Amino acid sequence: MLGPVVLSATANVVMELSWPGVGHGVAESRVDSGNVLLHPLHRFRTTTAYLAVALLGTDEERADYRRAVGRSHAHVHATAASPVDYDAFDPELQRWVALCLYRAFEDTWGLLAGAPGMRLPDAVYRECATLGTTLQMRPEQWPADRDAFDDAWDDGLRHVRIDDPVREHLHRLLRGDFLPTPVRRATEPSRTFVTTGFLHEPFRSLLGLAWSPADQRRFETWLRRLGAVVHRLPAPLRRAPYSTTLTDLRVRRALGRPLA
Protein backbone atom coordinates (compact mmCIF):
# COMPACT_ATOMS: atom_id res chain seq x y z
CA MET A 1 0.00 0.00 0.00
CA LEU A 2 1.47 3.33 -1.06
CA GLY A 3 0.78 6.61 0.73
CA PRO A 4 -0.01 8.52 -2.52
CA VAL A 5 -3.20 6.46 -2.82
CA VAL A 6 -4.72 9.19 -0.63
CA LEU A 7 -4.53 11.48 -3.67
CA SER A 8 -7.44 9.55 -5.18
CA ALA A 9 -9.52 9.72 -1.99
CA THR A 10 -12.02 12.37 -3.12
CA ALA A 11 -12.43 10.75 -6.52
CA ASN A 12 -13.07 7.46 -4.77
CA VAL A 13 -15.77 9.06 -2.62
CA VAL A 14 -17.45 10.41 -5.75
CA MET A 15 -17.51 6.94 -7.29
CA GLU A 16 -18.84 5.32 -4.11
CA LEU A 17 -21.59 7.89 -3.58
CA SER A 18 -22.75 7.64 -7.19
CA TRP A 19 -24.79 4.63 -6.13
CA PRO A 20 -27.98 6.20 -4.73
CA GLY A 21 -28.05 3.91 -1.69
CA VAL A 22 -24.51 4.91 -0.73
CA GLY A 23 -24.91 8.56 -1.70
CA HIS A 24 -28.05 9.14 0.33
CA GLY A 25 -26.70 7.05 3.18
CA VAL A 26 -23.81 9.52 3.49
CA ALA A 27 -25.68 12.72 2.64
CA GLU A 28 -28.48 11.93 5.12
CA SER A 29 -26.36 10.28 7.80
CA ARG A 30 -27.25 11.15 11.37
CA VAL A 31 -23.77 10.10 12.56
CA ASP A 32 -22.12 13.53 12.69
CA SER A 33 -18.76 12.14 13.79
CA GLY A 34 -18.41 10.47 10.38
CA ASN A 35 -19.32 13.57 8.38
CA VAL A 36 -16.17 14.80 6.63
CA LEU A 37 -17.68 18.29 6.26
CA LEU A 38 -18.04 18.56 10.05
CA HIS A 39 -15.13 16.47 11.34
CA PRO A 40 -12.56 16.08 8.52
CA LEU A 41 -9.66 14.93 10.71
CA HIS A 42 -11.76 12.28 12.44
CA ARG A 43 -13.10 11.07 9.11
CA PHE A 44 -9.60 10.92 7.62
CA ARG A 45 -8.35 8.90 10.58
CA THR A 46 -11.19 6.40 10.59
CA THR A 47 -11.23 5.89 6.82
CA THR A 48 -7.45 5.48 6.67
CA ALA A 49 -7.60 3.11 9.64
CA TYR A 50 -10.23 1.02 7.87
CA LEU A 51 -8.08 0.68 4.75
CA ALA A 52 -4.98 -0.07 6.83
CA VAL A 53 -6.61 -2.74 8.96
CA ALA A 54 -8.40 -4.27 5.98
CA LEU A 55 -5.19 -4.72 3.99
CA LEU A 56 -2.45 -4.85 6.63
CA GLY A 57 -4.18 -5.87 9.86
CA THR A 58 -4.79 -9.23 11.51
CA ASP A 59 -8.08 -11.15 11.46
CA GLU A 60 -8.68 -10.16 15.09
CA GLU A 61 -8.06 -6.48 14.34
CA ARG A 62 -10.45 -6.64 11.39
CA ALA A 63 -13.13 -8.21 13.56
CA ASP A 64 -12.73 -5.48 16.17
CA TYR A 65 -12.91 -2.76 13.56
CA ARG A 66 -15.97 -4.38 11.96
CA ARG A 67 -17.75 -4.18 15.31
CA ALA A 68 -16.67 -0.56 15.81
CA VAL A 69 -17.90 0.51 12.37
CA GLY A 70 -21.07 -1.52 12.87
CA ARG A 71 -22.02 0.58 15.88
CA SER A 72 -21.98 3.68 13.65
CA HIS A 73 -23.61 1.95 10.67
CA ALA A 74 -26.52 0.84 12.87
CA HIS A 75 -27.77 4.45 12.65
CA VAL A 76 -27.38 4.72 8.85
CA HIS A 77 -30.59 3.57 7.18
CA ALA A 78 -33.41 5.09 5.18
CA THR A 79 -36.24 6.95 6.84
CA ALA A 80 -39.72 7.74 5.61
CA ALA A 81 -38.34 10.96 4.12
CA SER A 82 -35.55 9.24 2.15
CA PRO A 83 -36.02 9.20 -1.64
CA VAL A 84 -34.31 5.80 -1.91
CA ASP A 85 -34.15 2.76 0.34
CA TYR A 86 -30.77 1.97 1.87
CA ASP A 87 -29.09 0.36 4.83
CA ALA A 88 -25.40 0.65 5.68
CA PHE A 89 -25.28 -3.10 6.39
CA ASP A 90 -26.38 -3.98 2.83
CA PRO A 91 -23.65 -6.30 1.44
CA GLU A 92 -24.34 -5.14 -2.13
CA LEU A 93 -23.72 -1.51 -1.24
CA GLN A 94 -20.59 -2.54 0.61
CA ARG A 95 -19.39 -4.53 -2.40
CA TRP A 96 -19.75 -1.45 -4.59
CA VAL A 97 -17.68 0.55 -2.12
CA ALA A 98 -15.03 -2.20 -2.13
CA LEU A 99 -14.97 -2.23 -5.94
CA CYS A 100 -14.44 1.54 -5.96
CA LEU A 101 -11.63 1.27 -3.42
CA TYR A 102 -9.87 -1.38 -5.49
CA ARG A 103 -10.32 0.66 -8.66
CA ALA A 104 -8.69 3.66 -6.96
CA PHE A 105 -5.78 1.53 -5.69
CA GLU A 106 -5.11 -0.05 -9.04
CA ASP A 107 -5.42 3.22 -10.96
CA THR A 108 -3.01 4.95 -8.59
CA TRP A 109 -0.44 2.16 -8.78
CA GLY A 110 -0.56 2.17 -12.58
CA LEU A 111 -0.21 5.93 -12.84
CA LEU A 112 2.69 6.03 -10.38
CA ALA A 113 4.41 3.26 -12.35
CA GLY A 114 3.93 5.16 -15.62
CA ALA A 115 1.63 2.41 -16.88
CA PRO A 116 -1.96 3.73 -16.78
CA GLY A 117 -4.49 0.91 -16.93
CA MET A 118 -2.11 -1.74 -15.60
CA ARG A 119 -3.51 -4.61 -13.55
CA LEU A 120 -2.14 -5.56 -10.17
CA PRO A 121 -0.91 -9.17 -9.72
CA ASP A 122 -3.64 -11.77 -9.20
CA ALA A 123 -2.43 -12.52 -5.67
CA VAL A 124 -2.75 -8.86 -4.70
CA TYR A 125 -6.20 -8.70 -6.27
CA ARG A 126 -7.43 -11.69 -4.27
CA GLU A 127 -6.10 -10.23 -1.02
CA CYS A 128 -8.05 -7.04 -1.68
CA ALA A 129 -11.31 -8.89 -1.02
CA THR A 130 -10.77 -7.73 2.57
CA LEU A 131 -11.76 -4.24 1.42
CA GLY A 132 -15.31 -5.56 1.60
CA THR A 133 -15.16 -8.59 3.90
CA THR A 134 -13.81 -6.45 6.75
CA LEU A 135 -17.44 -5.30 6.87
CA GLN A 136 -20.45 -7.43 5.82
CA MET A 137 -19.58 -8.27 2.21
CA ARG A 138 -19.47 -12.05 1.87
CA PRO A 139 -16.22 -13.52 0.46
CA GLU A 140 -18.07 -15.08 -2.48
CA GLN A 141 -19.29 -11.62 -3.52
CA TRP A 142 -15.76 -10.55 -4.45
CA PRO A 143 -15.30 -11.17 -8.20
CA ALA A 144 -13.23 -14.30 -8.77
CA ASP A 145 -10.58 -12.63 -10.96
CA ARG A 146 -9.81 -9.38 -12.75
CA ASP A 147 -11.98 -10.24 -15.74
CA ALA A 148 -14.88 -10.87 -13.37
CA PHE A 149 -14.03 -7.57 -11.66
CA ASP A 150 -14.35 -5.72 -14.97
CA ASP A 151 -17.76 -7.33 -15.52
CA ALA A 152 -18.87 -6.39 -12.00
CA TRP A 153 -17.59 -2.83 -12.51
CA ASP A 154 -19.45 -2.44 -15.81
CA ASP A 155 -22.59 -3.81 -14.19
CA GLY A 156 -22.16 -1.40 -11.28
CA LEU A 157 -21.96 1.56 -13.65
CA ARG A 158 -25.50 0.77 -14.80
CA HIS A 159 -26.72 1.66 -11.31
CA VAL A 160 -24.88 4.98 -11.12
CA ARG A 161 -27.06 8.02 -10.57
CA ILE A 162 -26.30 11.31 -8.82
CA ASP A 163 -29.36 13.36 -7.86
CA ASP A 164 -29.39 16.90 -6.55
CA PRO A 165 -28.85 16.33 -2.78
CA VAL A 166 -25.93 13.97 -3.38
CA ARG A 167 -24.51 16.21 -6.12
CA GLU A 168 -24.51 19.17 -3.72
CA HIS A 169 -22.73 17.09 -1.08
CA LEU A 170 -20.09 16.02 -3.61
CA HIS A 171 -19.55 19.56 -4.88
CA ARG A 172 -18.97 20.67 -1.28
CA LEU A 173 -16.27 18.00 -1.07
CA LEU A 174 -14.76 19.13 -4.36
CA ARG A 175 -14.74 22.75 -3.19
CA GLY A 176 -13.06 21.70 0.03
CA ASP A 177 -15.71 23.23 2.27
CA PHE A 178 -14.23 21.25 5.18
CA LEU A 179 -10.91 23.13 4.91
CA PRO A 180 -9.98 26.50 6.46
CA THR A 181 -10.81 29.23 3.95
CA PRO A 182 -7.19 30.25 3.13
CA VAL A 183 -6.18 26.62 2.57
CA ARG A 184 -9.29 25.91 0.51
CA ARG A 185 -8.72 28.88 -1.80
CA ALA A 186 -5.02 28.18 -2.25
CA THR A 187 -5.45 24.49 -3.04
CA GLU A 188 -8.75 24.38 -4.93
CA PRO A 189 -7.32 24.39 -8.49
CA SER A 190 -4.83 21.60 -7.77
CA ARG A 191 -7.33 19.55 -5.76
CA THR A 192 -9.93 19.79 -8.51
CA PHE A 193 -7.36 18.83 -11.15
CA VAL A 194 -6.18 15.77 -9.22
CA THR A 195 -9.67 14.57 -8.34
CA THR A 196 -10.93 15.01 -11.89
CA GLY A 197 -7.92 13.12 -13.19
CA PHE A 198 -8.66 10.10 -11.01
CA LEU A 199 -12.32 9.99 -12.02
CA HIS A 200 -13.55 7.68 -14.76
CA GLU A 201 -16.51 8.39 -16.95
CA PRO A 202 -19.40 8.76 -16.42
CA PHE A 203 -18.48 10.39 -13.09
CA ARG A 204 -16.83 13.47 -14.59
CA SER A 205 -19.81 14.18 -16.80
CA LEU A 206 -22.29 13.62 -13.96
CA LEU A 207 -20.56 16.37 -11.99
CA GLY A 208 -19.94 18.65 -14.97
CA LEU A 209 -16.15 18.43 -14.68
CA ALA A 210 -14.23 19.38 -17.83
CA TRP A 211 -11.23 17.29 -18.91
CA SER A 212 -9.17 17.39 -22.09
CA PRO A 213 -6.53 15.14 -23.68
CA ALA A 214 -3.94 17.75 -22.66
CA ASP A 215 -5.17 17.53 -19.06
CA GLN A 216 -4.81 13.77 -19.21
CA ARG A 217 -1.23 13.97 -20.48
CA ARG A 218 -0.31 16.50 -17.78
CA PHE A 219 -1.95 14.36 -15.10
CA GLU A 220 -0.16 11.18 -16.19
CA THR A 221 3.19 12.97 -16.41
CA TRP A 222 2.82 14.37 -12.91
CA LEU A 223 1.89 10.99 -11.39
CA ARG A 224 4.73 9.24 -13.22
CA ARG A 225 7.26 11.74 -11.85
CA LEU A 226 5.79 11.44 -8.37
CA GLY A 227 6.01 7.67 -8.63
CA ALA A 228 9.69 7.84 -9.51
CA VAL A 229 10.27 9.68 -6.23
CA VAL A 230 7.96 7.51 -4.13
CA HIS A 231 9.55 4.23 -5.21
CA ARG A 232 12.96 5.49 -4.04
CA LEU A 233 11.71 6.21 -0.53
CA PRO A 234 12.25 3.80 2.38
CA ALA A 235 9.35 1.37 2.82
CA PRO A 236 8.03 3.00 6.04
CA LEU A 237 7.70 6.35 4.27
CA ARG A 238 6.08 4.77 1.22
CA ARG A 239 3.38 3.22 3.41
CA ALA A 240 2.56 6.36 5.39
CA PRO A 241 -0.07 7.37 6.44
CA TYR A 242 -1.46 3.82 6.54
CA SER A 243 1.27 2.35 8.71
CA THR A 244 1.00 5.29 11.11
CA THR A 245 -2.76 4.93 11.34
CA LEU A 246 -2.50 1.18 11.90
CA THR A 247 -0.11 1.82 14.78
CA ASP A 248 -2.59 4.32 16.24
CA LEU A 249 -5.37 1.74 15.92
CA ARG A 250 -3.29 -0.85 17.78
CA VAL A 251 -2.58 1.62 20.57
CA ARG A 252 -6.29 2.42 20.78
CA ARG A 253 -7.13 -1.29 21.04
CA ALA A 254 -4.57 -1.77 23.80
CA LEU A 255 -5.93 1.20 25.76
CA GLY A 256 -9.58 0.35 25.17
CA ARG A 257 -10.22 3.60 23.31
CA PRO A 258 -12.81 3.94 20.49
CA LEU A 259 -11.55 2.66 17.15
CA ALA A 260 -14.02 4.46 14.85
CSV table of C-alpha atoms in Angstrom, one decimal:
chain,number,residue,atom,x,y,z
A,1,MET,CA,0.0,0.0,0.0
A,2,LEU,CA,1.5,3.3,-1.1
A,3,GLY,CA,0.8,6.6,0.7
A,4,PRO,CA,0.0,8.5,-2.5
A,5,VAL,CA,-3.2,6.5,-2.8
A,6,VAL,CA,-4.7,9.2,-0.6
A,7,LEU,CA,-4.5,11.5,-3.7
A,8,SER,CA,-7.4,9.5,-5.2
A,9,ALA,CA,-9.5,9.7,-2.0
A,10,THR,CA,-12.0,12.4,-3.1
A,11,ALA,CA,-12.4,10.7,-6.5
A,12,ASN,CA,-13.1,7.5,-4.8
A,13,VAL,CA,-15.8,9.1,-2.6
A,14,VAL,CA,-17.4,10.4,-5.8
A,15,MET,CA,-17.5,6.9,-7.3
A,16,GLU,CA,-18.8,5.3,-4.1
A,17,LEU,CA,-21.6,7.9,-3.6
A,18,SER,CA,-22.7,7.6,-7.2
A,19,TRP,CA,-24.8,4.6,-6.1
A,20,PRO,CA,-28.0,6.2,-4.7
A,21,GLY,CA,-28.1,3.9,-1.7
A,22,VAL,CA,-24.5,4.9,-0.7
A,23,GLY,CA,-24.9,8.6,-1.7
A,24,HIS,CA,-28.1,9.1,0.3
A,25,GLY,CA,-26.7,7.1,3.2
A,26,VAL,CA,-23.8,9.5,3.5
A,27,ALA,CA,-25.7,12.7,2.6
A,28,GLU,CA,-28.5,11.9,5.1
A,29,SER,CA,-26.4,10.3,7.8
A,30,ARG,CA,-27.3,11.2,11.4
A,31,VAL,CA,-23.8,10.1,12.6
A,32,ASP,CA,-22.1,13.5,12.7
A,33,SER,CA,-18.8,12.1,13.8
A,34,GLY,CA,-18.4,10.5,10.4
A,35,ASN,CA,-19.3,13.6,8.4
A,36,VAL,CA,-16.2,14.8,6.6
A,37,LEU,CA,-17.7,18.3,6.3
A,38,LEU,CA,-18.0,18.6,10.1
A,39,HIS,CA,-15.1,16.5,11.3
A,40,PRO,CA,-12.6,16.1,8.5
A,41,LEU,CA,-9.7,14.9,10.7
A,42,HIS,CA,-11.8,12.3,12.4
A,43,ARG,CA,-13.1,11.1,9.1
A,44,PHE,CA,-9.6,10.9,7.6
A,45,ARG,CA,-8.4,8.9,10.6
A,46,THR,CA,-11.2,6.4,10.6
A,47,THR,CA,-11.2,5.9,6.8
A,48,THR,CA,-7.5,5.5,6.7
A,49,ALA,CA,-7.6,3.1,9.6
A,50,TYR,CA,-10.2,1.0,7.9
A,51,LEU,CA,-8.1,0.7,4.8
A,52,ALA,CA,-5.0,-0.1,6.8
A,53,VAL,CA,-6.6,-2.7,9.0
A,54,ALA,CA,-8.4,-4.3,6.0
A,55,LEU,CA,-5.2,-4.7,4.0
A,56,LEU,CA,-2.5,-4.8,6.6
A,57,GLY,CA,-4.2,-5.9,9.9
A,58,THR,CA,-4.8,-9.2,11.5
A,59,ASP,CA,-8.1,-11.1,11.5
A,60,GLU,CA,-8.7,-10.2,15.1
A,61,GLU,CA,-8.1,-6.5,14.3
A,62,ARG,CA,-10.4,-6.6,11.4
A,63,ALA,CA,-13.1,-8.2,13.6
A,64,ASP,CA,-12.7,-5.5,16.2
A,65,TYR,CA,-12.9,-2.8,13.6
A,66,ARG,CA,-16.0,-4.4,12.0
A,67,ARG,CA,-17.8,-4.2,15.3
A,68,ALA,CA,-16.7,-0.6,15.8
A,69,VAL,CA,-17.9,0.5,12.4
A,70,GLY,CA,-21.1,-1.5,12.9
A,71,ARG,CA,-22.0,0.6,15.9
A,72,SER,CA,-22.0,3.7,13.6
A,73,HIS,CA,-23.6,1.9,10.7
A,74,ALA,CA,-26.5,0.8,12.9
A,75,HIS,CA,-27.8,4.4,12.6
A,76,VAL,CA,-27.4,4.7,8.9
A,77,HIS,CA,-30.6,3.6,7.2
A,78,ALA,CA,-33.4,5.1,5.2
A,79,THR,CA,-36.2,7.0,6.8
A,80,ALA,CA,-39.7,7.7,5.6
A,81,ALA,CA,-38.3,11.0,4.1
A,82,SER,CA,-35.5,9.2,2.2
A,83,PRO,CA,-36.0,9.2,-1.6
A,84,VAL,CA,-34.3,5.8,-1.9
A,85,ASP,CA,-34.2,2.8,0.3
A,86,TYR,CA,-30.8,2.0,1.9
A,87,ASP,CA,-29.1,0.4,4.8
A,88,ALA,CA,-25.4,0.6,5.7
A,89,PHE,CA,-25.3,-3.1,6.4
A,90,ASP,CA,-26.4,-4.0,2.8
A,91,PRO,CA,-23.7,-6.3,1.4
A,92,GLU,CA,-24.3,-5.1,-2.1
A,93,LEU,CA,-23.7,-1.5,-1.2
A,94,GLN,CA,-20.6,-2.5,0.6
A,95,ARG,CA,-19.4,-4.5,-2.4
A,96,TRP,CA,-19.8,-1.4,-4.6
A,97,VAL,CA,-17.7,0.6,-2.1
A,98,ALA,CA,-15.0,-2.2,-2.1
A,99,LEU,CA,-15.0,-2.2,-5.9
A,100,CYS,CA,-14.4,1.5,-6.0
A,101,LEU,CA,-11.6,1.3,-3.4
A,102,TYR,CA,-9.9,-1.4,-5.5
A,103,ARG,CA,-10.3,0.7,-8.7
A,104,ALA,CA,-8.7,3.7,-7.0
A,105,PHE,CA,-5.8,1.5,-5.7
A,106,GLU,CA,-5.1,-0.1,-9.0
A,107,ASP,CA,-5.4,3.2,-11.0
A,108,THR,CA,-3.0,4.9,-8.6
A,109,TRP,CA,-0.4,2.2,-8.8
A,110,GLY,CA,-0.6,2.2,-12.6
A,111,LEU,CA,-0.2,5.9,-12.8
A,112,LEU,CA,2.7,6.0,-10.4
A,113,ALA,CA,4.4,3.3,-12.3
A,114,GLY,CA,3.9,5.2,-15.6
A,115,ALA,CA,1.6,2.4,-16.9
A,116,PRO,CA,-2.0,3.7,-16.8
A,117,GLY,CA,-4.5,0.9,-16.9
A,118,MET,CA,-2.1,-1.7,-15.6
A,119,ARG,CA,-3.5,-4.6,-13.5
A,120,LEU,CA,-2.1,-5.6,-10.2
A,121,PRO,CA,-0.9,-9.2,-9.7
A,122,ASP,CA,-3.6,-11.8,-9.2
A,123,ALA,CA,-2.4,-12.5,-5.7
A,124,VAL,CA,-2.8,-8.9,-4.7
A,125,TYR,CA,-6.2,-8.7,-6.3
A,126,ARG,CA,-7.4,-11.7,-4.3
A,127,GLU,CA,-6.1,-10.2,-1.0
A,128,CYS,CA,-8.1,-7.0,-1.7
A,129,ALA,CA,-11.3,-8.9,-1.0
A,130,THR,CA,-10.8,-7.7,2.6
A,131,LEU,CA,-11.8,-4.2,1.4
A,132,GLY,CA,-15.3,-5.6,1.6
A,133,THR,CA,-15.2,-8.6,3.9
A,134,THR,CA,-13.8,-6.4,6.8
A,135,LEU,CA,-17.4,-5.3,6.9
A,136,GLN,CA,-20.4,-7.4,5.8
A,137,MET,CA,-19.6,-8.3,2.2
A,138,ARG,CA,-19.5,-12.0,1.9
A,139,PRO,CA,-16.2,-13.5,0.5
A,140,GLU,CA,-18.1,-15.1,-2.5
A,141,GLN,CA,-19.3,-11.6,-3.5
A,142,TRP,CA,-15.8,-10.6,-4.4
A,143,PRO,CA,-15.3,-11.2,-8.2
A,144,ALA,CA,-13.2,-14.3,-8.8
A,145,ASP,CA,-10.6,-12.6,-11.0
A,146,ARG,CA,-9.8,-9.4,-12.7
A,147,ASP,CA,-12.0,-10.2,-15.7
A,148,ALA,CA,-14.9,-10.9,-13.4
A,149,PHE,CA,-14.0,-7.6,-11.7
A,150,ASP,CA,-14.4,-5.7,-15.0
A,151,ASP,CA,-17.8,-7.3,-15.5
A,152,ALA,CA,-18.9,-6.4,-12.0
A,153,TRP,CA,-17.6,-2.8,-12.5
A,154,ASP,CA,-19.5,-2.4,-15.8
A,155,ASP,CA,-22.6,-3.8,-14.2
A,156,GLY,CA,-22.2,-1.4,-11.3
A,157,LEU,CA,-22.0,1.6,-13.7
A,158,ARG,CA,-25.5,0.8,-14.8
A,159,HIS,CA,-26.7,1.7,-11.3
A,160,VAL,CA,-24.9,5.0,-11.1
A,161,ARG,CA,-27.1,8.0,-10.6
A,162,ILE,CA,-26.3,11.3,-8.8
A,163,ASP,CA,-29.4,13.4,-7.9
A,164,ASP,CA,-29.4,16.9,-6.5
A,165,PRO,CA,-28.9,16.3,-2.8
A,166,VAL,CA,-25.9,14.0,-3.4
A,167,ARG,CA,-24.5,16.2,-6.1
A,168,GLU,CA,-24.5,19.2,-3.7
A,169,HIS,CA,-22.7,17.1,-1.1
A,170,LEU,CA,-20.1,16.0,-3.6
A,171,HIS,CA,-19.5,19.6,-4.9
A,172,ARG,CA,-19.0,20.7,-1.3
A,173,LEU,CA,-16.3,18.0,-1.1
A,174,LEU,CA,-14.8,19.1,-4.4
A,175,ARG,CA,-14.7,22.7,-3.2
A,176,GLY,CA,-13.1,21.7,0.0
A,177,ASP,CA,-15.7,23.2,2.3
A,178,PHE,CA,-14.2,21.3,5.2
A,179,LEU,CA,-10.9,23.1,4.9
A,180,PRO,CA,-10.0,26.5,6.5
A,181,THR,CA,-10.8,29.2,4.0
A,182,PRO,CA,-7.2,30.3,3.1
A,183,VAL,CA,-6.2,26.6,2.6
A,184,ARG,CA,-9.3,25.9,0.5
A,185,ARG,CA,-8.7,28.9,-1.8
A,186,ALA,CA,-5.0,28.2,-2.2
A,187,THR,CA,-5.4,24.5,-3.0
A,188,GLU,CA,-8.8,24.4,-4.9
A,189,PRO,CA,-7.3,24.4,-8.5
A,190,SER,CA,-4.8,21.6,-7.8
A,191,ARG,CA,-7.3,19.6,-5.8
A,192,THR,CA,-9.9,19.8,-8.5
A,193,PHE,CA,-7.4,18.8,-11.1
A,194,VAL,CA,-6.2,15.8,-9.2
A,195,THR,CA,-9.7,14.6,-8.3
A,196,THR,CA,-10.9,15.0,-11.9
A,197,GLY,CA,-7.9,13.1,-13.2
A,198,PHE,CA,-8.7,10.1,-11.0
A,199,LEU,CA,-12.3,10.0,-12.0
A,200,HIS,CA,-13.5,7.7,-14.8
A,201,GLU,CA,-16.5,8.4,-17.0
A,202,PRO,CA,-19.4,8.8,-16.4
A,203,PHE,CA,-18.5,10.4,-13.1
A,204,ARG,CA,-16.8,13.5,-14.6
A,205,SER,CA,-19.8,14.2,-16.8
A,206,LEU,CA,-22.3,13.6,-14.0
A,207,LEU,CA,-20.6,16.4,-12.0
A,208,GLY,CA,-19.9,18.6,-15.0
A,209,LEU,CA,-16.1,18.4,-14.7
A,210,ALA,CA,-14.2,19.4,-17.8
A,211,TRP,CA,-11.2,17.3,-18.9
A,212,SER,CA,-9.2,17.4,-22.1
A,213,PRO,CA,-6.5,15.1,-23.7
A,214,ALA,CA,-3.9,17.7,-22.7
A,215,ASP,CA,-5.2,17.5,-19.1
A,216,GLN,CA,-4.8,13.8,-19.2
A,217,ARG,CA,-1.2,14.0,-20.5
A,218,ARG,CA,-0.3,16.5,-17.8
A,219,PHE,CA,-2.0,14.4,-15.1
A,220,GLU,CA,-0.2,11.2,-16.2
A,221,THR,CA,3.2,13.0,-16.4
A,222,TRP,CA,2.8,14.4,-12.9
A,223,LEU,CA,1.9,11.0,-11.4
A,224,ARG,CA,4.7,9.2,-13.2
A,225,ARG,CA,7.3,11.7,-11.9
A,226,LEU,CA,5.8,11.4,-8.4
A,227,GLY,CA,6.0,7.7,-8.6
A,228,ALA,CA,9.7,7.8,-9.5
A,229,VAL,CA,10.3,9.7,-6.2
A,230,VAL,CA,8.0,7.5,-4.1
A,231,HIS,CA,9.5,4.2,-5.2
A,232,ARG,CA,13.0,5.5,-4.0
A,233,LEU,CA,11.7,6.2,-0.5
A,234,PRO,CA,12.2,3.8,2.4
A,235,ALA,CA,9.3,1.4,2.8
A,236,PRO,CA,8.0,3.0,6.0
A,237,LEU,CA,7.7,6.3,4.3
A,238,ARG,CA,6.1,4.8,1.2
A,239,ARG,CA,3.4,3.2,3.4
A,240,ALA,CA,2.6,6.4,5.4
A,241,PRO,CA,-0.1,7.4,6.4
A,242,TYR,CA,-1.5,3.8,6.5
A,243,SER,CA,1.3,2.4,8.7
A,244,THR,CA,1.0,5.3,11.1
A,245,THR,CA,-2.8,4.9,11.3
A,246,LEU,CA,-2.5,1.2,11.9
A,247,THR,CA,-0.1,1.8,14.8
A,248,ASP,CA,-2.6,4.3,16.2
A,249,LEU,CA,-5.4,1.7,15.9
A,250,ARG,CA,-3.3,-0.8,17.8
A,251,VAL,CA,-2.6,1.6,20.6
A,252,ARG,CA,-6.3,2.4,20.8
A,253,ARG,CA,-7.1,-1.3,21.0
A,254,ALA,CA,-4.6,-1.8,23.8
A,255,LEU,CA,-5.9,1.2,25.8
A,256,GLY,CA,-9.6,0.4,25.2
A,257,ARG,CA,-10.2,3.6,23.3
A,258,PRO,CA,-12.8,3.9,20.5
A,259,LEU,CA,-11.6,2.7,17.1
A,260,ALA,CA,-14.0,4.5,14.9
